[in-house]
Structures are given as C-alpha cells and as structure tokens.
Coordinates of C-alpha atoms (C1' of nucleotides) in Angstrom, one line a residue:
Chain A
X1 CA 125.9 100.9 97.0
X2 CA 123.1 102.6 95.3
X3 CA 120.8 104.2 97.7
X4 CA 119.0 106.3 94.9
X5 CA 115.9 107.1 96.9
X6 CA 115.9 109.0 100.0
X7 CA 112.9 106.7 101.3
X8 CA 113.7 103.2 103.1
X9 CA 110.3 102.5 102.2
X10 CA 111.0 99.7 99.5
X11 CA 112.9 98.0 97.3
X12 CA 116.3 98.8 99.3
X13 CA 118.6 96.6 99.0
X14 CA 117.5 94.6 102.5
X15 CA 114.0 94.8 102.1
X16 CA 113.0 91.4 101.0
X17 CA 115.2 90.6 104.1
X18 CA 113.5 92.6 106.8
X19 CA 109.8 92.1 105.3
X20 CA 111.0 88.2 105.4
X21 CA 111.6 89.1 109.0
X22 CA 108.4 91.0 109.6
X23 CA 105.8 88.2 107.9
X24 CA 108.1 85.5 109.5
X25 CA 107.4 87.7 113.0
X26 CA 104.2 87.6 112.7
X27 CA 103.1 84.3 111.5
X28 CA 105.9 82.5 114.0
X29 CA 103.9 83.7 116.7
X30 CA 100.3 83.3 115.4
X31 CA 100.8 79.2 114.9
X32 CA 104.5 78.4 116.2
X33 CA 107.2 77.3 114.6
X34 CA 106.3 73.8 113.6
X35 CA 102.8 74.7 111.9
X36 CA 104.6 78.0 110.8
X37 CA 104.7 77.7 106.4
X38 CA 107.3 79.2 104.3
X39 CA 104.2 79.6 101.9
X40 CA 102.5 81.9 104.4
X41 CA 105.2 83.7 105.3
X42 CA 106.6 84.3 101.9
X43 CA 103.2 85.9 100.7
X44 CA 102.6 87.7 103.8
X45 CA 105.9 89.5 102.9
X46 CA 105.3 89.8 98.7
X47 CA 108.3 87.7 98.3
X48 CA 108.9 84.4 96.0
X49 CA 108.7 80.6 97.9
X50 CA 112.0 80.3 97.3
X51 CA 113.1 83.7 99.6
X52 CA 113.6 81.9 102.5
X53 CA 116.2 79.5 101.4
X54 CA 117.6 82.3 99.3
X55 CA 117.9 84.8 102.5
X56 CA 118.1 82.4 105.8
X57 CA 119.5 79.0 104.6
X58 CA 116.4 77.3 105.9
X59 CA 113.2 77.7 108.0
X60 CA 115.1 77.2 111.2
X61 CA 117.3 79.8 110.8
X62 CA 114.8 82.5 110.0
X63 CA 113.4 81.6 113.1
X64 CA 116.5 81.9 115.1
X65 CA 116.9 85.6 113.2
X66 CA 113.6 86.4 114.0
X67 CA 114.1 85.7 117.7
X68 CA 116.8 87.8 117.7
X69 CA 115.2 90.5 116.3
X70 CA 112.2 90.6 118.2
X71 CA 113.8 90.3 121.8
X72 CA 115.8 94.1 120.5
X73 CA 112.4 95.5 120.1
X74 CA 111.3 94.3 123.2
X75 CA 114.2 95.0 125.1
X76 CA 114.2 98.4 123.6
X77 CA 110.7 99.2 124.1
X78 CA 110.0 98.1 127.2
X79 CA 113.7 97.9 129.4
X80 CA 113.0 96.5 133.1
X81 CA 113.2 100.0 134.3
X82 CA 110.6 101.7 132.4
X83 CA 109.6 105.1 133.7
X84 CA 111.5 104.8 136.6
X85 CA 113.8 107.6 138.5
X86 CA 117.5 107.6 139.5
X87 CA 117.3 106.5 143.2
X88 CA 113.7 104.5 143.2
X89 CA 113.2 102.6 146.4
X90 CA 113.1 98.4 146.2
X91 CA 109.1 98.9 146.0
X92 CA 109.1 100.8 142.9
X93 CA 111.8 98.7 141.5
X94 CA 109.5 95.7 142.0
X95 CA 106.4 97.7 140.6
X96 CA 108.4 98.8 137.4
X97 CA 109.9 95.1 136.5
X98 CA 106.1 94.0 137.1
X99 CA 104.9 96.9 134.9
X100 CA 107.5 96.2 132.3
X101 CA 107.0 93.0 132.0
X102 CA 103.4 92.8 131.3
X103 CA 103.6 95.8 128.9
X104 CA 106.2 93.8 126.9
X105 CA 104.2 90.6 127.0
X106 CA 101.0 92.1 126.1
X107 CA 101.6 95.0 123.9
X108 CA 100.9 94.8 120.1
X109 CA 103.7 94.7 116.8
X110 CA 107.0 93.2 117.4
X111 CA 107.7 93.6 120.9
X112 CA 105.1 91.2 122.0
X113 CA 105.6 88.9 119.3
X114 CA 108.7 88.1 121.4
X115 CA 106.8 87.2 124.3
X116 CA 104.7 84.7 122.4
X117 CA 107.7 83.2 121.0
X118 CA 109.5 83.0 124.2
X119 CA 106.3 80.8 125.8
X120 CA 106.2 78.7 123.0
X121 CA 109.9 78.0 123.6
X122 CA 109.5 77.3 127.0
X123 CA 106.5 74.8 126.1
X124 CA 108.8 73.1 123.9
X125 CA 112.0 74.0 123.4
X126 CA 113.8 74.4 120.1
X127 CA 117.5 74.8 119.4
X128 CA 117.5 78.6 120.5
X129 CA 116.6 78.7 124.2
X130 CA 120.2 77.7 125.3
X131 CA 121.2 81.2 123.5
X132 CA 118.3 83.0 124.8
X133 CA 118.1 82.0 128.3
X134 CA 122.3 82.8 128.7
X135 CA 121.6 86.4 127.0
X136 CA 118.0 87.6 127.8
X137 CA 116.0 85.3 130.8
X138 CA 119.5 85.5 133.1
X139 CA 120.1 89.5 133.7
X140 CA 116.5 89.7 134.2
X141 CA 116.2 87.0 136.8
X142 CA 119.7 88.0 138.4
X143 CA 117.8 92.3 138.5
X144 CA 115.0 90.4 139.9
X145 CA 116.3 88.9 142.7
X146 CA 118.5 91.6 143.7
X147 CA 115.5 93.4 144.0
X148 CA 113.6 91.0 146.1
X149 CA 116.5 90.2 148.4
X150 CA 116.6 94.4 149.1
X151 CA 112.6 93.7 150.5
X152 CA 113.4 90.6 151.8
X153 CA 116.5 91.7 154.1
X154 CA 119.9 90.4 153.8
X155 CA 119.5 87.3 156.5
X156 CA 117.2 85.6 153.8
X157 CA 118.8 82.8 152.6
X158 CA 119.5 82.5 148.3
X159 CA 117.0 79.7 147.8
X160 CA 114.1 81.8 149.5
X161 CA 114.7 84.9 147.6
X162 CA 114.6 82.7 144.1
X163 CA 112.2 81.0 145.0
X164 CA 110.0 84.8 145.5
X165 CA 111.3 86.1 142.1
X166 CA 109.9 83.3 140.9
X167 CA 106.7 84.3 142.5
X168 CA 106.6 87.4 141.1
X169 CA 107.3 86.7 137.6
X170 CA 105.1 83.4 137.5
X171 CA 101.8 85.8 138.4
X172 CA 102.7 88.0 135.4
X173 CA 103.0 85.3 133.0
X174 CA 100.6 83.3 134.1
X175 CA 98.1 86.0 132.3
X176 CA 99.6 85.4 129.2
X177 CA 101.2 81.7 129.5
X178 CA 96.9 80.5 130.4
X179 CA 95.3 83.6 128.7
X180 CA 92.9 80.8 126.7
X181 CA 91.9 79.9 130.0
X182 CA 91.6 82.9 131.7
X183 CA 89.3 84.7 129.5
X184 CA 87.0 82.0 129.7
X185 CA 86.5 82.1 133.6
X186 CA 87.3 86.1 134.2
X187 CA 85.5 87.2 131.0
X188 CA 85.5 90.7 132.0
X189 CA 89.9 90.7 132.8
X190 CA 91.0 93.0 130.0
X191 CA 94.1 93.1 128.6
X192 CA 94.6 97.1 127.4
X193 CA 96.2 99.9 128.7
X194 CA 93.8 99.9 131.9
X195 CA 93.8 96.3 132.2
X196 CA 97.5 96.0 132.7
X197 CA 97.9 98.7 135.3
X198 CA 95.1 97.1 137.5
X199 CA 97.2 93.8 137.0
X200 CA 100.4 95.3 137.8
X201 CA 98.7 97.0 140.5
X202 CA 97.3 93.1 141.9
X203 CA 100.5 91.9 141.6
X204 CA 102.7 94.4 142.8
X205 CA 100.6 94.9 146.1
X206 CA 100.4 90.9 146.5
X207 CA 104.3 90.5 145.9
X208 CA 104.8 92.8 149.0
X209 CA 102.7 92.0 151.0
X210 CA 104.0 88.3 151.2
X211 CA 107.8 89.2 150.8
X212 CA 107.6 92.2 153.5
X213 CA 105.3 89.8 155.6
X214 CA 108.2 86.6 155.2
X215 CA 111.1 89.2 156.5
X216 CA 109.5 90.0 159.4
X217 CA 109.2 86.3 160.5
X218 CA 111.5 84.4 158.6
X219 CA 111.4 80.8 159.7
X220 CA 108.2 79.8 161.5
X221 CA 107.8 76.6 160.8
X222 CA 104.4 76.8 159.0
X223 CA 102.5 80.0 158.1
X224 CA 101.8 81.3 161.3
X225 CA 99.9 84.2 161.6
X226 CA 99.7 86.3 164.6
Chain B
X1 CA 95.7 34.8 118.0
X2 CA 93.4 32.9 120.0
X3 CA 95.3 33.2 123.5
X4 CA 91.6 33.0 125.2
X5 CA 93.5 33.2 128.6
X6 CA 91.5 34.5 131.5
X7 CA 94.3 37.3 131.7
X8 CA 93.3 40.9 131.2
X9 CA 96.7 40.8 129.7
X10 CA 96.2 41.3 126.2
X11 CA 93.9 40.2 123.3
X12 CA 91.1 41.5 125.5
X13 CA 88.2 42.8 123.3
X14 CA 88.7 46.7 124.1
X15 CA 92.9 45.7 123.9
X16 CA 93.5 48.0 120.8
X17 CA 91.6 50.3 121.8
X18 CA 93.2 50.7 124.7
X19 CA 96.4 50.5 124.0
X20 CA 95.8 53.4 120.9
X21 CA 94.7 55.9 124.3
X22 CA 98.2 55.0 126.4
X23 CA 100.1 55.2 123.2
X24 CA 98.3 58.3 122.2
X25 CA 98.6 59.9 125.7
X26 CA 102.2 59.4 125.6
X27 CA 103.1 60.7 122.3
X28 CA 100.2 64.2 122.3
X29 CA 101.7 64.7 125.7
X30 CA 105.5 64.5 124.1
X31 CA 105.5 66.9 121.1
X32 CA 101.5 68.2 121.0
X33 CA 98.4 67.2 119.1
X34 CA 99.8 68.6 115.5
X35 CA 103.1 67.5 116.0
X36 CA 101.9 64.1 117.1
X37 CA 101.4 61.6 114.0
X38 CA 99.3 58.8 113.9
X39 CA 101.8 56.2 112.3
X40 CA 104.1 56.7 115.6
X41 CA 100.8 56.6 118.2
X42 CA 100.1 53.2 116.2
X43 CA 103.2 51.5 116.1
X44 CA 103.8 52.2 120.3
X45 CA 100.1 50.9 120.1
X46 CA 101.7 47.4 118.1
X47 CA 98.5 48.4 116.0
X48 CA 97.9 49.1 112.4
X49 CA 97.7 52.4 110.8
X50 CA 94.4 52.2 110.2
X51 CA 93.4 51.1 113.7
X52 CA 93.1 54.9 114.9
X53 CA 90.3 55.7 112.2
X54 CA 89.1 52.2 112.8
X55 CA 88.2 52.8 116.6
X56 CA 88.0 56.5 117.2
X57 CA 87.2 57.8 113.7
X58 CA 90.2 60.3 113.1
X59 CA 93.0 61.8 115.0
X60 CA 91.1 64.4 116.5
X61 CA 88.9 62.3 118.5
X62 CA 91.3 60.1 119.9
X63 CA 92.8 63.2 121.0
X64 CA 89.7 64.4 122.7
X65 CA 89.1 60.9 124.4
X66 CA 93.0 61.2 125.6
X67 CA 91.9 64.5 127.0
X68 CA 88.9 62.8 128.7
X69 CA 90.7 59.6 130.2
X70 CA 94.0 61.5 131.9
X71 CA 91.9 63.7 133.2
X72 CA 89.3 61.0 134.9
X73 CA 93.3 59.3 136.1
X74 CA 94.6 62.6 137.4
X75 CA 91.6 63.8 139.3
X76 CA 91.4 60.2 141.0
X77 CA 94.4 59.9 141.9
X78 CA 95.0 63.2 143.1
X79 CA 91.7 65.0 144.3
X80 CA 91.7 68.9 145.5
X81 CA 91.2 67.8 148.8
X82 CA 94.3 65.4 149.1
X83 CA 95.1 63.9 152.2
X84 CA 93.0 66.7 153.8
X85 CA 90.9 65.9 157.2
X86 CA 87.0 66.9 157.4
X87 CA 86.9 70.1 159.1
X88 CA 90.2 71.9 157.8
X89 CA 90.7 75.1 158.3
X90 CA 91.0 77.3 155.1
X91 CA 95.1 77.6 155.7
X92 CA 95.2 73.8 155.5
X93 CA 92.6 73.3 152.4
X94 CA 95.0 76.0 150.9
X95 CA 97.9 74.3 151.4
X96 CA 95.8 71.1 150.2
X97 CA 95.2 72.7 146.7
X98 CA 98.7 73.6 146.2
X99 CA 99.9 70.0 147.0
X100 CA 97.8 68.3 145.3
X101 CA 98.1 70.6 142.0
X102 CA 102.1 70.6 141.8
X103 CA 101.5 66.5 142.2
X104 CA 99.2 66.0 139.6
X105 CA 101.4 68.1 137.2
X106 CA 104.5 66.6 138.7
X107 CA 103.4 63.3 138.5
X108 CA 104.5 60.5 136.3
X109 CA 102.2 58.2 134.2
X110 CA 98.6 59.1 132.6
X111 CA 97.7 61.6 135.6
X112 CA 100.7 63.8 134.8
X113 CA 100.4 63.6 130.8
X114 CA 96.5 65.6 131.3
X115 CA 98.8 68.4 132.9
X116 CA 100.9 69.0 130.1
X117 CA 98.1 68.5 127.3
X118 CA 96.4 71.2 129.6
X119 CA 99.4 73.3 128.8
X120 CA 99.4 72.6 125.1
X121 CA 95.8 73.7 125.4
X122 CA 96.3 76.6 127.2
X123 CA 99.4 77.4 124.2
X124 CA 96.7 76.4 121.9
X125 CA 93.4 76.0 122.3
X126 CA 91.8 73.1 120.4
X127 CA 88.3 72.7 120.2
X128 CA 88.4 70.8 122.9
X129 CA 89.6 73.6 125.2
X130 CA 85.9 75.0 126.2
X131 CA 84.5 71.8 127.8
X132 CA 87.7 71.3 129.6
X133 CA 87.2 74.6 131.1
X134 CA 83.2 74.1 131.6
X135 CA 83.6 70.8 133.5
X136 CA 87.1 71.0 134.8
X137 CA 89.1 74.1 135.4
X138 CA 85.9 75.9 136.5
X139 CA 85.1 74.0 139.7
X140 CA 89.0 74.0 140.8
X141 CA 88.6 77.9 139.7
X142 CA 85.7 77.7 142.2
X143 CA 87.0 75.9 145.0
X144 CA 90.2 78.1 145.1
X145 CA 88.7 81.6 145.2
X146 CA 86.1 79.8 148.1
X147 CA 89.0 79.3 149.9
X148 CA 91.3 82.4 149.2
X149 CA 87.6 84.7 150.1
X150 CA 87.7 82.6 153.3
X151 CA 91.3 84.2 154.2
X152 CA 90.2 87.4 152.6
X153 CA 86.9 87.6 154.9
X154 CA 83.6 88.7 154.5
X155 CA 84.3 92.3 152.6
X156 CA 86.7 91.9 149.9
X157 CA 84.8 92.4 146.7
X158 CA 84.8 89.5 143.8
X159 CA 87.4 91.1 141.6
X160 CA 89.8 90.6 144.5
X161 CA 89.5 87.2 145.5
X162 CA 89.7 86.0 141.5
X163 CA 93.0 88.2 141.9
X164 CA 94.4 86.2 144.4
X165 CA 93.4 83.0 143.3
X166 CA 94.9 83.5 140.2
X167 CA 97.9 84.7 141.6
X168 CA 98.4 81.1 144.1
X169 CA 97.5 79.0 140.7
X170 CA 100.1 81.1 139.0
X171 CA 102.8 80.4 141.1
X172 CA 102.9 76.7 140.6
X173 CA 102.1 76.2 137.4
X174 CA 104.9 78.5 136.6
X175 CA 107.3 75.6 137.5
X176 CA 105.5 73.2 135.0
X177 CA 104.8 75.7 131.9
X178 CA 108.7 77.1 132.0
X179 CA 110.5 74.4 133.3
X180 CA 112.8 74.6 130.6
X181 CA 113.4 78.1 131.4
X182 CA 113.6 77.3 135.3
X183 CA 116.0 74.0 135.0
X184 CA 118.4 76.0 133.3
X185 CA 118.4 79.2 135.3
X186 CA 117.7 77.4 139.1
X187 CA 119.6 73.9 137.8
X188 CA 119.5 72.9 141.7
X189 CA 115.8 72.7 141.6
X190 CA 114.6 69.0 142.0
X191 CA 110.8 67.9 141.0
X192 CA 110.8 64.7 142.8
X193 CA 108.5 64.2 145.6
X194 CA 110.9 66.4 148.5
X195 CA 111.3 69.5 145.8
X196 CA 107.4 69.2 145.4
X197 CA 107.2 69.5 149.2
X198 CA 109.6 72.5 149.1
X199 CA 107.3 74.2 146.7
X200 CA 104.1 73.6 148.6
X201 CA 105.6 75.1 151.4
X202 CA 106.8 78.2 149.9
X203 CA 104.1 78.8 147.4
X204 CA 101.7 78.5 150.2
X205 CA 103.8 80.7 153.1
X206 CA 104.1 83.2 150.1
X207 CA 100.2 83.0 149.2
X208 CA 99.0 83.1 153.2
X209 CA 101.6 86.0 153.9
X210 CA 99.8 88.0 150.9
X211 CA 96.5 87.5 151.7
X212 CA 96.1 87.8 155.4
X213 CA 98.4 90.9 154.9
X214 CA 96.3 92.2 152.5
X215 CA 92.8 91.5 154.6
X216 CA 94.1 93.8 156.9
X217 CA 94.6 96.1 154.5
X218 CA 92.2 95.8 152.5
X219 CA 92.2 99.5 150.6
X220 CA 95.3 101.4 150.7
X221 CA 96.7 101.1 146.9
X222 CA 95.1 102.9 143.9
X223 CA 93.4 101.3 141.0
X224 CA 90.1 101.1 143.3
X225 CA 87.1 100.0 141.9
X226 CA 84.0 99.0 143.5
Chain C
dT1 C1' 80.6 23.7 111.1
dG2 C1' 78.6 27.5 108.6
dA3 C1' 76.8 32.2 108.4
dC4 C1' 77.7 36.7 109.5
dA5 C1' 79.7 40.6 112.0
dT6 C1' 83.9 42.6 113.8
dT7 C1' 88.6 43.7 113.5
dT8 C1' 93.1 43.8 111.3
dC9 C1' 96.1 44.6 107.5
dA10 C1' 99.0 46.3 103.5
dA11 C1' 98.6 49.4 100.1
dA12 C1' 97.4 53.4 98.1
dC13 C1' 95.3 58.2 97.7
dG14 C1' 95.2 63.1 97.9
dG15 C1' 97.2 66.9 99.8
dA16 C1' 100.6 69.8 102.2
dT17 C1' 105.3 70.9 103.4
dG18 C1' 110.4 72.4 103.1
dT19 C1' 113.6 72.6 99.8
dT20 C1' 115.9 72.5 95.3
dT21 C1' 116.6 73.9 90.5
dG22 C1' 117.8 76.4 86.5
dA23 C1' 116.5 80.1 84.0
dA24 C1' 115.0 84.9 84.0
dA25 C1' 115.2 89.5 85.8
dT26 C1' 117.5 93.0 88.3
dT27 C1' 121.3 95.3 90.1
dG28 C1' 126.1 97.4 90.6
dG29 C1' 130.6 98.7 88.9
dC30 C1' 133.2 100.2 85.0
Chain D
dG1 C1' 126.1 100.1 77.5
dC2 C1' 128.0 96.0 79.0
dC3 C1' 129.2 92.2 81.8
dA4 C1' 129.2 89.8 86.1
dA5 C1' 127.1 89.2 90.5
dT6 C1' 123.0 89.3 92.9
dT7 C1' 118.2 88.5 93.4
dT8 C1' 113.7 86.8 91.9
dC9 C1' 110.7 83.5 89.9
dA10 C1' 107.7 79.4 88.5
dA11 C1' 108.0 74.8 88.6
dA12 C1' 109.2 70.6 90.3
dC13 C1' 111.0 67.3 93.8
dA14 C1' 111.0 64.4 97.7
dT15 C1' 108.8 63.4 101.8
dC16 C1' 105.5 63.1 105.2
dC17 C1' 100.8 63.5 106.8
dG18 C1' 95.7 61.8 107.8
dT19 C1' 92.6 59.1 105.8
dT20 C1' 90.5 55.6 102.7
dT21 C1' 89.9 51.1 100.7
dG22 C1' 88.9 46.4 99.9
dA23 C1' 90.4 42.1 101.0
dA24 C1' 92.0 39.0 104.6
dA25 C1' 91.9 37.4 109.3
dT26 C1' 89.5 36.8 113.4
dG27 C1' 85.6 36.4 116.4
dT28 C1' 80.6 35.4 117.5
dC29 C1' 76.7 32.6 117.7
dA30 C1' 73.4 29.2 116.3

DNA sequence: TGACATTTCAAACGGATGTTTGAAATTGGC
DNA sequence: GCCAATTTCAAACATCCGTTTGAAATGTCA
C-alpha cells in the first residue's frame, strides 16, 4: 500500500471514493434521490460519469452508502446527550434530546445532510428505511420515552407516554419537515445558533408543561382545567 | 361515440378534462409532481397522450389546477370549524381544528390527496407553493394562533402565541409527514376514523395542558424577549 | 347536409438519464 | 523496468420523459 504522501488530502487511494460520497451527500439532499444525477454528482466530485458504477455498482447503492455515512456524522456530532452531565434530572434530559435534535437537523455539512435525507425517506420511502428505522429512529424513540415516562410517573399507561414522545419530537421536526412553509408565515423565525436555542427553549418549556400538567390529573375525561 | 345520454356519466363535454384532474390527483399525490409522468396520468385518464397539453397546456399546469381542485374538495368537506356549535368556547374550537385537520389529511379520496401534495410541497416547494400559502395556509395559520392567544390571554406577546400554534399544528401533522417512520416504530397505531379520535384527544389534552400551564406562567424560563 | 370549430389520435421529436463499453492511464509488487 | 491489476476516461447505448405535429374523428350550428 503506497501511502507516499503524509497528506490525506488527494489522490489516496479512496479518494475518488469518499469525494463520490461527499458530492453524492450533498446533491442527494439538495433535490432527492430521484431527481439526484450521476452527472451532477460526478463533476461535483472531479470524477469521470462512469465513477459511480465503477465505485457503488449503481445509483442506489451510493445512496444507501451515503446514508450510512451521513447518520455517523450526525450521530457523532450531535449524540442525544449533548452537553449534558452524569446524573441530569428527566427535565434536562428532555431539554438536551430537544436541543440535540434540532442542532443535528439544522446544522450545516454532513450532519444535517442526514436529516434532509431522513425526511425525504419518510415522505417516500426507498429501500433503506427498513435498515434505518431498526438501527437509528428505534434507540432514539425507546431514550425518548424513557425519558418522558420519568415526567410522566410510572402509573401512565405505554400508549400515553408514546403518544408524548411523539409530541415532542413532532414540534422539533416540524420546523424542518414544513420549513418552506414556515418561513413564509414567521418570516422573522431564524434558524442559527440563536434561533435554535429560542426553539429548544419553546419546546422544551411547552413539552413540560403539558406532560407534568397530564401526571397530575391523569384521566379526566376531557381537558379539564381547574 | 355519440352516447348523447342525459347521463353525466361520461362523454360529457368537460369528460376529459375531468377525468385528466382525478387521474392526475391520484398519480402527483402517489410518487410527487417530478416523479409523476404524463403517459401514466393519461392512460388512468383512458385519454391520449397528448390530451394533457391539449387541455391544460403542459404538466405543470395540470399540476397547479390539481393543487387548486383538492383543495376546494378538502376545505368543503372538512371546514376548520367542523361539527362545531356557534358560541364555542376556545377549548372546543381547539379541539375543532385538530379534528378536522387529522381528517382532512386522514381522509380518503380528492380531500386527502391535497394533504399529501401539501407535504410534497412543503419537501419541495413548486412555484405553486406561495399562493397556497397566501390564500390557504395563512388564514388556518390565522385562526389557530386566534384561538391558542384566546387560551394564552390578553398578555402573552405575538412571538408566543405563533409558538404554540405551531407547536399544536406540529403534533398532528407529524403522524401524516412520517408515517412511515411511525407505522413501523408504533405498528399498533390505526388511522381509521377511532385512531383519528384517539389523536384528537391526546393532541388536544397535550396542547390545552401546555398552554393554560404556561398562561399561568407566563415568564419563568430564559430566552426572554420582548 | 355542409361548413367550420373542437377534440382525439398515433407517431415522432429533442433532450436527459442511468448504465455499459473497451481502450487508455495509473498504480502496485517484484 | 516490467507486467498485471486497478482505476479513469470519452463515447456510445438504451430508455424514458414532456412536448409537438398534422391528420383524422367528432361535435356544432345554420
């Protein structure tokens, strides 16, 4: 193996490879997979038409690599319990999975592309969400609920405490999943560093304040209030 | 051929035409607007290929009169105020909003196809996205946050209520824009008309218990701005 | 019926896409 | 330095797409 240059920077022996990966990154999230080109891609990454057959097999299966690659980054970047201490209570669990969550969706390079992917999988699904729903959406949704059933109290019954994880996600994606939209109507909602704590801030304190006011009267029959 | 019956049936003199929109509805709502090809709208149509061009000029304007027509069907079948009584209180017009958005997404037929071309929009954005927003999304937007400022009262500020309502919207068109993602990880979760009822109710419980909880109060967190 | 306008039809056009091909260039081991 | 394996390259292939075309069929009205 003749690693003759000290620098990774190019021509390496994987570099067509991973700048495959990198344009295929990039322009999967921009348009999709369907309207995705093997042209674009290719010249985005200096490499020949025929690179992606050469390297992949086909267009599908750069896209499953690519899928791959980007949920590591994201995972690695941004893991559920960013910034958080050993013993943190169940509120700043919640506030760090909300925090994390919106950081991974909405931060630049390959992290976010990830997230992009992912809601264009869940719009319509290709051969790969089987895979990624068993080995990335699952352990999130099971930490998820374990935190909410720790707010909610353990006399809650399974179907209500799903059914508040998916409350709490759904207001975090919903930024990105309808962000066409939402820019239109909230023109001034930004999406930066600031941005995202003020929305992780909304969310965290709107998540609580329905869970903690559900435990304390589980099973009124409609939303009483005192 | 001349059936000149007095039937609406078929052979009518707008027949194509309409049968190009129902076809077309169907198959943009099924894969998307790039995805969907004018040779398959036409042959569900039992038209020729050049019928699309003929009557609507070219696929992109068929697609925006699809756009137009399921959302005239969804909105009359299923108005914001559904099933509501004239002087409702804000809890019931909430729970009114909810119901009535999870059944014109949930829906079968033309009204449901305008939610998921909303969600292909929203994925996106076509240039028919901004007067969908002007002349649709933007009184709902409307309506909601009258609603939600209702529970908040009198002082929450504007950035707030916008919050909130964007936080009850969230909730349920989570189940529509990841339902792939939610089948598989909740596979016990039914859409038919009870699971809709189940989700009104928790969605709404969940938004009430957040809102009045948070009118009380109104200004503990941080992330304050006037 | 005869004229004219409207609608339908099969065929083709021009362009874009994923993939293949076979030769040329490069690399790696001896 | 040489040979074999690996990688790159330009070109072409086969297919599908939206759209156009001009003639044929159908409908309209006096």
């Amino acid at each position: 193996m003749g690693f003759s240059l000290a620098t990774t920077e190019d021509t390496g022996q994987m570099a067509t490879r991973q700048h495959l990966l990198e344009a295929a990154g990039q322009v999967f999230a921009e348009v999709g997979f369907r309207a995705a080109t093997v042209r674009e891609i290719c010249e985005r990454a200096g490499a020949n038409i025929a690179a992606v057959n050469y390297h992949f097999g086909d267009k599908e299966q750069l896209y499953r690599a690519v899928l791959q690659e980007t949920y590591q980054a994201a995972i690695k970047k941004y893991p559920a319990d960013y910034g958080l201490r050993a013993n943190a209570t169940a509120e700043e669990r919640l506030r760090a999975f909300v925090h994390s969550l919106l950081l991974r969706i909405f931060s630049e390079g390959p992290s976010a592309r990830h997230g992009k992917l992912m809601a264009r999988e869940m719009m319509e699904p290709t051969g790969a969400l089987d895979a990624i729903v068993r080995e990335d959406i699952r352990p999130m949704s099971a930490l998820l609920v374990s935190i909410v059933s720790e707010l909610l109290g353990a006399e809650a019954d399974d179907a209500t405490k799903r059914l508040c994880a998916n409350s709490v996600v759904s207001q975090a994606l919903f930024y990105h999943h309808c962000r066409p939209v939402v820019v239109r109507i909230h023109p001034d909602l930004k999406f930066d560093r600031a941005g995202i704590e003020r929305l992780t801030e909304h969310i965290t304190r709107f998540s609580l304040a329905a869970i903690t006011n559900l435990a304390t009267k589980p099973r009124t029959g409609r939303a009483a209030k005192k």
